[in-house]
Coordinates of C-alpha atoms in Angstrom, one line a residue:
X5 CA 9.9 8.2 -18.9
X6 CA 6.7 6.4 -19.4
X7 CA 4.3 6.1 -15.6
X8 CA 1.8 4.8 -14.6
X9 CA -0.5 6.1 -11.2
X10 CA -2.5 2.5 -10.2
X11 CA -5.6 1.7 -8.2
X12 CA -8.5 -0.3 -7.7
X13 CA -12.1 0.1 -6.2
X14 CA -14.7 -2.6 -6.3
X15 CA -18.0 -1.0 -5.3
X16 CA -21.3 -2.8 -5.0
X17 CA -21.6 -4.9 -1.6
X18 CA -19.4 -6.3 0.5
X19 CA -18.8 -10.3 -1.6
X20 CA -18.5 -13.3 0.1
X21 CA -15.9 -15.8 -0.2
X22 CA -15.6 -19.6 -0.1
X23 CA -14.2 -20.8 2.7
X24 CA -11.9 -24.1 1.6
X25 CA -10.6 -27.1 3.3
X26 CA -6.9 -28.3 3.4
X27 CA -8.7 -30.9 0.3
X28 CA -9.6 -28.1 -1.2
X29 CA -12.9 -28.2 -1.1
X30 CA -15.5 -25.3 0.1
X31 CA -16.4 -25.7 3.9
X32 CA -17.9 -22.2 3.9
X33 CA -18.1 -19.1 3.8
X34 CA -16.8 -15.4 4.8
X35 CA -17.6 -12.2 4.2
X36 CA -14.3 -9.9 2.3
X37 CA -13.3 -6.8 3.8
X38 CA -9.9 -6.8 2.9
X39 CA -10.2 -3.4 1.1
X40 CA -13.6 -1.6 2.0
X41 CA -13.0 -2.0 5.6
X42 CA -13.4 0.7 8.4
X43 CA -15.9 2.6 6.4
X44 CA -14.4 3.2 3.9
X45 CA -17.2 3.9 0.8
X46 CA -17.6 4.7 -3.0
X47 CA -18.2 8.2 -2.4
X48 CA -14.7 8.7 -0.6
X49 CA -13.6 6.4 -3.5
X50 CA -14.8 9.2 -6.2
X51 CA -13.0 11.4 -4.0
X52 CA -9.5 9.8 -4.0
X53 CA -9.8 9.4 -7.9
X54 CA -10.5 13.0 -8.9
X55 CA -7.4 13.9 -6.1
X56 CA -5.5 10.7 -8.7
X57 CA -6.8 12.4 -11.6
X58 CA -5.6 15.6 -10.6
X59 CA -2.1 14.7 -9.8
X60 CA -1.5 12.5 -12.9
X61 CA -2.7 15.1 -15.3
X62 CA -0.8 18.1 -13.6
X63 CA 2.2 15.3 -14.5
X64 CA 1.3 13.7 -17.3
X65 CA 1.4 10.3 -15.7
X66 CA -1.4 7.4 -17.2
X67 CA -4.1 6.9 -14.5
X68 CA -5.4 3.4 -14.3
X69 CA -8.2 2.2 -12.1
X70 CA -9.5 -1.5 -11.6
X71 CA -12.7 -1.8 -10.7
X72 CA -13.4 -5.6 -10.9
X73 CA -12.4 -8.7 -8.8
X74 CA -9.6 -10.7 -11.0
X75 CA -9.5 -13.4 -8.9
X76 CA -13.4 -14.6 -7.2
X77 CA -11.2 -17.4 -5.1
X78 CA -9.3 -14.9 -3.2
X79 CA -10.1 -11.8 -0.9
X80 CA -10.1 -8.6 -2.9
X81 CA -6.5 -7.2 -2.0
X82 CA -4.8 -10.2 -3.8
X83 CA -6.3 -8.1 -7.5
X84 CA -3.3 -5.9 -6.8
X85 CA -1.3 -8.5 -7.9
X86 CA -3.1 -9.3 -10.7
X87 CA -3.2 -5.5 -11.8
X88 CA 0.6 -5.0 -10.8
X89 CA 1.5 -7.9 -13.3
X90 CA -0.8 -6.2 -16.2
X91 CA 0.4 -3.1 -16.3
X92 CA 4.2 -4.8 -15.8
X93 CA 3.6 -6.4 -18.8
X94 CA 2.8 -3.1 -21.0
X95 CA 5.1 -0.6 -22.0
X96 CA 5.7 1.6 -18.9
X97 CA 8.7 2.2 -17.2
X98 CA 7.7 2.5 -13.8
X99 CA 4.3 1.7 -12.6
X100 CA 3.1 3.3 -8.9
X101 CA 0.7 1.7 -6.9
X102 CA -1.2 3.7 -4.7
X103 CA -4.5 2.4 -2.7
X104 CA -7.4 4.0 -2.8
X105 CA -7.5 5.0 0.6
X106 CA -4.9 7.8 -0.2
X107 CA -4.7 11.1 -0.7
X108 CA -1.9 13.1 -2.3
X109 CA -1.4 16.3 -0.7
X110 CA 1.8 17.5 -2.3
X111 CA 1.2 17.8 -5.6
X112 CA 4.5 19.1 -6.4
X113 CA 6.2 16.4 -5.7
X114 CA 6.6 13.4 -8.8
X115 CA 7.4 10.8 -8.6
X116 CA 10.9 10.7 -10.6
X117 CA 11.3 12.6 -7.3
X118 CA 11.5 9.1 -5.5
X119 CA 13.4 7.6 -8.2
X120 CA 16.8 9.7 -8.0
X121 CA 19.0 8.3 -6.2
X122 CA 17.7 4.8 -6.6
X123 CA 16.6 4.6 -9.9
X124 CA 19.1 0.9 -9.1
X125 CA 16.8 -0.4 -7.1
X126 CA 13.7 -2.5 -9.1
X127 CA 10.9 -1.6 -6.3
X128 CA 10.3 0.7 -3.4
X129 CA 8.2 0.3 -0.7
X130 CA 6.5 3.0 1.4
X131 CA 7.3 1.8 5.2
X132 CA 6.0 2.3 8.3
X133 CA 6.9 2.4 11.7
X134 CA 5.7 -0.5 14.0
X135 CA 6.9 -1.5 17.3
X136 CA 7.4 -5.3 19.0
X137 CA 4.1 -6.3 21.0
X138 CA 6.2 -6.0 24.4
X139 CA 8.5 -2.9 23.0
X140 CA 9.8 -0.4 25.3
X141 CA 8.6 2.9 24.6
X142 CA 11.9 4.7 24.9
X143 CA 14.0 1.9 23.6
X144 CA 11.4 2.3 20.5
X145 CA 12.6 6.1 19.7
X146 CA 16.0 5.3 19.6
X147 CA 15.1 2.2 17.3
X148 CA 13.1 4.5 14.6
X149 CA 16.0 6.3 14.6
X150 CA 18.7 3.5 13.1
X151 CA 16.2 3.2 10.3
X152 CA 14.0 0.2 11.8
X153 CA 10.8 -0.2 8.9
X154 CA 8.4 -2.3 7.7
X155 CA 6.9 -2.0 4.5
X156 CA 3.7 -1.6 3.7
X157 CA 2.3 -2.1 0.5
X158 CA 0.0 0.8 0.6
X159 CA 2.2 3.2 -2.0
X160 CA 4.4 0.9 -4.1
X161 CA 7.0 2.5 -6.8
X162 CA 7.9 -0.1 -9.6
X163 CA 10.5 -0.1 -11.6
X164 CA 9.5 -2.5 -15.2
X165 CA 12.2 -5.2 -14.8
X166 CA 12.1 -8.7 -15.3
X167 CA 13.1 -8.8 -11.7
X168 CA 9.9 -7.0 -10.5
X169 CA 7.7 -9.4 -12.5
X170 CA 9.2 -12.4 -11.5
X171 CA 8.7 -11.1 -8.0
X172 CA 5.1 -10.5 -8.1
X173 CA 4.4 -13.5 -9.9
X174 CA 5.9 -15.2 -7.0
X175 CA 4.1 -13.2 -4.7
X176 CA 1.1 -14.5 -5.9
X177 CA 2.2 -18.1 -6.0
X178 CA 1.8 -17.7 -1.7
X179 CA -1.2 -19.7 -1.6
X180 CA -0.7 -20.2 2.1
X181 CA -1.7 -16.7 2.6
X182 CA -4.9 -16.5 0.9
X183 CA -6.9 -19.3 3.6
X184 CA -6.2 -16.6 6.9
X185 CA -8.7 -13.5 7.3
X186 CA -7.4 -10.0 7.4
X187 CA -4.7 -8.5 8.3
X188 CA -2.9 -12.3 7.6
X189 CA -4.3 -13.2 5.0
X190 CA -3.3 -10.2 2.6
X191 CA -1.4 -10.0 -0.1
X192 CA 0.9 -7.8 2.0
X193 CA 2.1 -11.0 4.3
X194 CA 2.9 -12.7 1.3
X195 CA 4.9 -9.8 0.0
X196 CA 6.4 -9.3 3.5
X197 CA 7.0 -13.0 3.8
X198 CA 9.7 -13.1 0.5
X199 CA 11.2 -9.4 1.1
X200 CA 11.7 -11.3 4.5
X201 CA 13.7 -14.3 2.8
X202 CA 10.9 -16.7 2.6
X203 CA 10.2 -16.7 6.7
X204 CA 7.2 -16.0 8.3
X205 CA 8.1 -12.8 9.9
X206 CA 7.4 -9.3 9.8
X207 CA 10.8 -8.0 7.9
X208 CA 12.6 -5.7 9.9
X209 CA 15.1 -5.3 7.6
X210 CA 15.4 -6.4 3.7
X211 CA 16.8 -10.1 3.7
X212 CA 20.9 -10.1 2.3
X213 CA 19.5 -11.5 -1.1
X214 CA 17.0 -8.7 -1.7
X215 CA 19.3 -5.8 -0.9
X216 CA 20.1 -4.8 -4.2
X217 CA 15.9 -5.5 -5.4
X218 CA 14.2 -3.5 -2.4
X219 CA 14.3 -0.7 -0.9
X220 CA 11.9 0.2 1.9
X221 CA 11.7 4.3 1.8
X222 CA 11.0 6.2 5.1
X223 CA 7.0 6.8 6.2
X224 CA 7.2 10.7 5.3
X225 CA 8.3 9.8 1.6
X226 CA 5.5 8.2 0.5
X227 CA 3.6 6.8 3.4
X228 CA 2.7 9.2 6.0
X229 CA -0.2 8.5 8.4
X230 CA -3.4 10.2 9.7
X231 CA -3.6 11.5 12.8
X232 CA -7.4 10.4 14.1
X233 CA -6.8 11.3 18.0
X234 CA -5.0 8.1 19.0
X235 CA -1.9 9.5 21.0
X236 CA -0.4 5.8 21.2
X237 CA -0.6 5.5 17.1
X238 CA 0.8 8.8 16.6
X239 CA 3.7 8.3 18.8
X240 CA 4.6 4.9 16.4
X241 CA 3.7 6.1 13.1
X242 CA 5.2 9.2 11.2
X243 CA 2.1 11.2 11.0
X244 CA 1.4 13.7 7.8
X245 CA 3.1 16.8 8.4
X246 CA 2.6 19.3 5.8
X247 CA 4.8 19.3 2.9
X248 CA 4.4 15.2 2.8
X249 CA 3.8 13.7 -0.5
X250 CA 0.9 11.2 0.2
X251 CA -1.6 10.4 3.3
X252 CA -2.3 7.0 3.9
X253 CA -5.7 6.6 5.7
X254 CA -4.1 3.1 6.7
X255 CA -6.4 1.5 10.1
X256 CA -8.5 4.8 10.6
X257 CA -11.2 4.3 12.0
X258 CA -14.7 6.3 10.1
X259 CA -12.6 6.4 7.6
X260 CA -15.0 8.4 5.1
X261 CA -15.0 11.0 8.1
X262 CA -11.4 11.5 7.8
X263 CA -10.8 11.3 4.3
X264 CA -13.5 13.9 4.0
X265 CA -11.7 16.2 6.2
X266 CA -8.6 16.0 4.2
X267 CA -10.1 16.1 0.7
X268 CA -11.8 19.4 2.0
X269 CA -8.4 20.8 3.0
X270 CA -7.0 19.6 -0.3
X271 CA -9.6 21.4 -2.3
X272 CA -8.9 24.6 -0.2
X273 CA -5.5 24.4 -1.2
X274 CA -6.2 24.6 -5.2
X275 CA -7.9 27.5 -4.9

């Protein structure tokens, strides 16, 4: 089985986008932060791509970073597309997306590991855990426990069908998406927005026509959180426990701080 461990970095500073009209034309401007947010830098970047190197050699998996914009019209995140349909389009049997702002922390784990058992299924989403605005807290327990997700497209597992690449494509046919400022206008809405049946909704649950495409895994599989002291975002989020596969430094505030922290403890555990 050919794979394929993806990511992308764009250092340099901070670009600004055209702002456009509802003609089309460009009204102004804005700054893009839809990846380096929350101080997130390219020395913690170097960091997450020797942890990438690491695991891909230990496995023999390719190891592909992008480090240029692919598309100047859009914010930054929408070149995962871009890269997703690339690689789709080469020889690989699965290709795994995994953002830079990762760490993997199990390095025993592969990832045909997530394929068994749904090796059916064309992609698989890393989920998370996220609650109503008005949710009741202890309602909310008993909800995470019937399986209630949302995906997040963080840590992506996908399998090289002509279903997968028609999705994507698609994905990034969501123009609508492109005009809102982060955390709208991601290419995670628009992926959110056709898992969800074409409605603009956060999916709780994979629409009936996607069900046999998608299949959203649970946090600790391939998603799990940091814990930065917040005792409301722990109690929502499945938070990295050790034996997890993969930390996602997902809305951490001092990012490099944190990623620091757990590179450290990484490199202690080599030795």
């Amino acid at each position: 089985m050919k794979i394929v461990v993806a990511t992308q970095w764009f250092p340099g500073k901070t670009p600004i986008l055209p702002v456009k009209n509802e003609l089309g034309m460009v009204a102004g401007t804005q700054l893009d932060h839809s990846l380096n947010r929350f101080g997130f830098s390219s020395v913690s970047a170097q960091k997450a791509i020797e942890n990438k190197s690491w695991y891909t050699d230990k496995h023999g998996y390719d190891l592909y970073i992008e480090d240029k914009i692919l598309d100047k019209d859009r914010p930054r995140c929408w070149s995962k597309i871009k890269i997703l349909l690339k690689l789709l389009d080469q020889d690989y049997d699965y290709v795994f997306w995994s953002d830079i702002d990762t760490l993997i922390l199990n390095g025993d784990t592969k990832i045909e590991d997530r394929i068994i058992g749904s090796s059916n299924v064309d992609i698989l989403f890393g989920s998370e855990w996220t609650p109503d605005s008005d949710y009741d807290p202890n309602e909310w327990a008993d909800r995470i426990r019937e399986g209630d997700k949302e995906l997040n497209c963080g840590n992506i597992l996908i399998k090289n069908t002509a279903w997968s690449k028609k999705f994507f494509e698609d994905v990034y046919a969501q123009k609508q998406f492109i005009k809102e400022e982060w955390p709208w206008g991601t290419e995670q809405r628009a992926v959110m927005h056709l898992v969800a049946g074409k409605r603009p909704c956060v999916p709780r649950r994979v629409h009936s026509h996607m069900k046999k495409h998608v299949k959203f895994l649970d946090q600790n599989l391939m998603n799990s959180y940091c814990d930065y002291g917040n005792p409301q975002f722990n109690e929502t989020y499945h938070i990295y426990e050790e034996g997890d596969w993969i930390m996602h430094l997902a809305g951490v505030p001092n990012r490099d701080h944190f990623f620091d922290v757990w590179f450290q403890k990484w490199k202690q555990s080599l030795k």
